[in-house]
mmCIF file of C-alpha atoms and ligand atoms in Angstrom:
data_model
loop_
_atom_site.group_PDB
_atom_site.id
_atom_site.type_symbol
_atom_site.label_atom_id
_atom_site.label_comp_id
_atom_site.label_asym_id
_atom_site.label_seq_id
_atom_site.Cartn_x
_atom_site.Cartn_y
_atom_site.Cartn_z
ATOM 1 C CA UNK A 1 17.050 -11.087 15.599
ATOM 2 C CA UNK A 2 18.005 -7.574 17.390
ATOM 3 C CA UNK A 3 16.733 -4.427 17.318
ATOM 4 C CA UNK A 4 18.805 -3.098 14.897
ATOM 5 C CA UNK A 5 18.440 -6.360 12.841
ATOM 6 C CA UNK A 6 14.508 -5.616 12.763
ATOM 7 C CA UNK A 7 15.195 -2.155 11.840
ATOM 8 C CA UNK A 8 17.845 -3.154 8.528
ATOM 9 C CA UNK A 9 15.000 -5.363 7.835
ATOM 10 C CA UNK A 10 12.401 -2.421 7.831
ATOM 11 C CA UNK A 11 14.578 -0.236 5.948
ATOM 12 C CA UNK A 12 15.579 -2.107 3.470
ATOM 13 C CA UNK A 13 11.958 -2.407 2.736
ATOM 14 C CA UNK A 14 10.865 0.680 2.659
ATOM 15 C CA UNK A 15 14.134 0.573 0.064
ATOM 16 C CA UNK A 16 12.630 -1.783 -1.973
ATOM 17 C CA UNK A 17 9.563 0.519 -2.303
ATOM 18 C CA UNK A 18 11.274 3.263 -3.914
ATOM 19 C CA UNK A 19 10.893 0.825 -7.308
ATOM 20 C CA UNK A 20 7.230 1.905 -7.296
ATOM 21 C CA UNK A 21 7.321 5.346 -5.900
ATOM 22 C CA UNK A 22 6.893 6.689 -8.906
ATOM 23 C CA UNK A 23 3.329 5.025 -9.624
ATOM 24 C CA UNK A 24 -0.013 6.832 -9.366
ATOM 25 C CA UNK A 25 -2.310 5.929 -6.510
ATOM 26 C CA UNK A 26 -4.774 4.317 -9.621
ATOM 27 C CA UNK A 27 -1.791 2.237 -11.484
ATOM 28 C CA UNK A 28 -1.101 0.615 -7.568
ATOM 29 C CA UNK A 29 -4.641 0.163 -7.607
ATOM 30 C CA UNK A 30 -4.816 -1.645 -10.822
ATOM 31 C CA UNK A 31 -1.968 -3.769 -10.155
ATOM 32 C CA UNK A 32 -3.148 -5.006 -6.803
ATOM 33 C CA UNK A 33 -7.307 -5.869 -8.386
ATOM 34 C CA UNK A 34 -5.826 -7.133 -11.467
ATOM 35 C CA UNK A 35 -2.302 -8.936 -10.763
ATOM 36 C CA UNK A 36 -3.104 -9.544 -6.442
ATOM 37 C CA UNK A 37 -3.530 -13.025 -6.016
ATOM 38 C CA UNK A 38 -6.124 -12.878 -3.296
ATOM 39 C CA UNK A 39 -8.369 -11.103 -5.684
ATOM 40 C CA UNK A 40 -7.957 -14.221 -8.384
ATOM 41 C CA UNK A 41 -8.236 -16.612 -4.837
ATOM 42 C CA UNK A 42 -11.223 -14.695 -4.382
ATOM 43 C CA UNK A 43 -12.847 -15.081 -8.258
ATOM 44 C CA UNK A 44 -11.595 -17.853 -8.917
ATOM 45 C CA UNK A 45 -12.982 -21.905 -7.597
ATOM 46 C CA UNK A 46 -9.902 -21.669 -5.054
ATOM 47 C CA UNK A 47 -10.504 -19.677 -2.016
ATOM 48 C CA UNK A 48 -8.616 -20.322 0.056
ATOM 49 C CA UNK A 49 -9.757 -21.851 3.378
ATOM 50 C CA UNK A 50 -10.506 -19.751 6.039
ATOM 51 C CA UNK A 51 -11.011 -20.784 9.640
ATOM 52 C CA UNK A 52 -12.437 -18.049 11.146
ATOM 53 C CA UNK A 53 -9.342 -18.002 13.464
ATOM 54 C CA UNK A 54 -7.289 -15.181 13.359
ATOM 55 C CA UNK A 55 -3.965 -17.198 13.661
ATOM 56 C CA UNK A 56 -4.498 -19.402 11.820
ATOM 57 C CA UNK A 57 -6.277 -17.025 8.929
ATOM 58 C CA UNK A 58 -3.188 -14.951 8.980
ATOM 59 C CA UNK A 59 -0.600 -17.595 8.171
ATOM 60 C CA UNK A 60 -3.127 -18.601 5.254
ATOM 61 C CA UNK A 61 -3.101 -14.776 4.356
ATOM 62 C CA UNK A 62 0.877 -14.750 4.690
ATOM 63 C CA UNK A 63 1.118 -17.942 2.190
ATOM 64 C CA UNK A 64 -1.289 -16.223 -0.620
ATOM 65 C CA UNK A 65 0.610 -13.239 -0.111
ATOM 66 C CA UNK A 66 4.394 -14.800 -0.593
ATOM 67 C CA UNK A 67 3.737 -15.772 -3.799
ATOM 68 C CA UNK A 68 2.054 -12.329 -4.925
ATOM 69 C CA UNK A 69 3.700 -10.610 -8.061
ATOM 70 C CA UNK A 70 2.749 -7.101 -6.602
ATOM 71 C CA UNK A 71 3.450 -7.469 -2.642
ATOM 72 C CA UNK A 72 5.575 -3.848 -3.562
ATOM 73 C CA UNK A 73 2.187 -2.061 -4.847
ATOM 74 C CA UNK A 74 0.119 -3.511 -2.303
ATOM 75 C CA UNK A 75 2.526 -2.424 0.379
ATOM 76 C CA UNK A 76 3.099 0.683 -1.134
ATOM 77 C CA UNK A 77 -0.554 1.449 -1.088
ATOM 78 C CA UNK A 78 -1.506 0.238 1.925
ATOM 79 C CA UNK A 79 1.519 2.995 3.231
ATOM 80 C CA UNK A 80 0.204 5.851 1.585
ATOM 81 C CA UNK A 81 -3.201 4.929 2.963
ATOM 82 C CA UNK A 82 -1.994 5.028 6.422
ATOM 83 C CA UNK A 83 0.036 8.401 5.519
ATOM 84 C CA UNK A 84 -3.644 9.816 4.459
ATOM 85 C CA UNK A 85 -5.142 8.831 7.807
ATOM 86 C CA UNK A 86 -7.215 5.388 6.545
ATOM 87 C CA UNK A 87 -7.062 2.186 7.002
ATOM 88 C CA UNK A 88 -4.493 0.099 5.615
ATOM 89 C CA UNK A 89 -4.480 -3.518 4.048
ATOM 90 C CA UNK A 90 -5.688 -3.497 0.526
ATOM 91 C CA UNK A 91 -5.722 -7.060 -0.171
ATOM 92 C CA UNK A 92 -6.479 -10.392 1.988
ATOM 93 C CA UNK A 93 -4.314 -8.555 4.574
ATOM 94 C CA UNK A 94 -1.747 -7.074 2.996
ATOM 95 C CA UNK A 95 2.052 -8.306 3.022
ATOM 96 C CA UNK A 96 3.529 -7.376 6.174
ATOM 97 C CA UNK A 97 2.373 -8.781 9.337
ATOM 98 C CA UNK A 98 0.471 -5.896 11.029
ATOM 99 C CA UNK A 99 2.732 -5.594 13.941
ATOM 100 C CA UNK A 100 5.538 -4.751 11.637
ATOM 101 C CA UNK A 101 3.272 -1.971 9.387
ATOM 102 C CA UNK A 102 3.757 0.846 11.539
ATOM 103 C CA UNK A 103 7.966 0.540 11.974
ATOM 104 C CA UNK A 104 8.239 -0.543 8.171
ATOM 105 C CA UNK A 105 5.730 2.948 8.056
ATOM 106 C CA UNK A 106 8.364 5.229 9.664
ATOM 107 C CA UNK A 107 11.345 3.839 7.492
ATOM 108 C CA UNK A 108 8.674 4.408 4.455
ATOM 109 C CA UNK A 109 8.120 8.064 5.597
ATOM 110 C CA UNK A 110 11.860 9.699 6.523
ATOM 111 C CA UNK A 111 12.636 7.953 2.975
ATOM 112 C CA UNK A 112 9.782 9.932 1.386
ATOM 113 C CA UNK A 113 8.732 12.624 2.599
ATOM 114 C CA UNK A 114 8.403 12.509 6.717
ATOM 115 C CA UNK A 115 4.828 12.509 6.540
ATOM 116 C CA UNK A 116 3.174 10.728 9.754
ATOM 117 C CA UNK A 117 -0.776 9.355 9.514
ATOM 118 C CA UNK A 118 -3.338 11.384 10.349
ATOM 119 C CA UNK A 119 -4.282 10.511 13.942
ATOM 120 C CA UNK A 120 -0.595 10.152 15.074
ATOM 121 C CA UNK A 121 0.336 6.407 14.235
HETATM 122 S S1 SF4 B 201 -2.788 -8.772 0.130
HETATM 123 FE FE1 SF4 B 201 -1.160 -10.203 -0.432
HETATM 124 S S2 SF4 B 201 -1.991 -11.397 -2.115
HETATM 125 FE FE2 SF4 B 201 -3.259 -9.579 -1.929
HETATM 126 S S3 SF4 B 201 -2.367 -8.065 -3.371
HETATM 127 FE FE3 SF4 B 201 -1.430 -7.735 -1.349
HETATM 128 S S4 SF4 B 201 0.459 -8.944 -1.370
HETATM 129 FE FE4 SF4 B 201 -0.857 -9.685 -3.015
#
């Protein structure tokens, strides 16, 4: 993948958010506590496994997370909680790989409102 292949990629997610942009801070809460499936992992007899290594955690994470129902809240949250100057990852670990949070961030903010995190990330 190039560059500018990574960067479609980014964009078209930040895209994809614009189905949720709409929602209240509270209703991507919601979604994410009631509908996230690491929270019902976490309630529920199947936790999932964890190692203690971060690899190998993360590609655990990455599975819960692909079959989530509301990866677009999560994300979506997670991004306005960067924009606000806190700590993102709402979930297990949210689901985007953090290397790739702060480039699918910038396509997020130009398509909103150009807002950067506090701090400068
Ligand atoms: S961290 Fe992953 S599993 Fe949890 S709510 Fe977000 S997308 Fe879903």
């Amino acid at each position: 993948m190039t560059d500018t292949d990574s960067g479609d990629v980014f964009d078209r997610v930040a895209v994809d958010l614009d189905r949720v942009a709409g929602l209240a801070d509270a209703e991507l809460v919601h979604a994410v506590r009631v509908d996230g499936s690491c929270g019902w992992l976490a309630t529920g007899d199947q936790a999932p496994g964890w190692t203690g290594d971060d690899r190998a955690d993360r590609a655990l994470a990455a599975r819960v997370c692909a079959g989530c129902p509301v990866q677009r809240e999560c994300l979506e949250w997670d991004l306005r909680e960067l924009r606000a100057g806190r700590t993102a990852t709402t979930g297990v670990w949210g689901p985007v790989a953090p290397m790739d949070l702060p480039a699918v961030f910038v396509s997020w903010s130009d398509r909103r409102d150009g807002a950067r995190p506090a701090g400068g990330r």
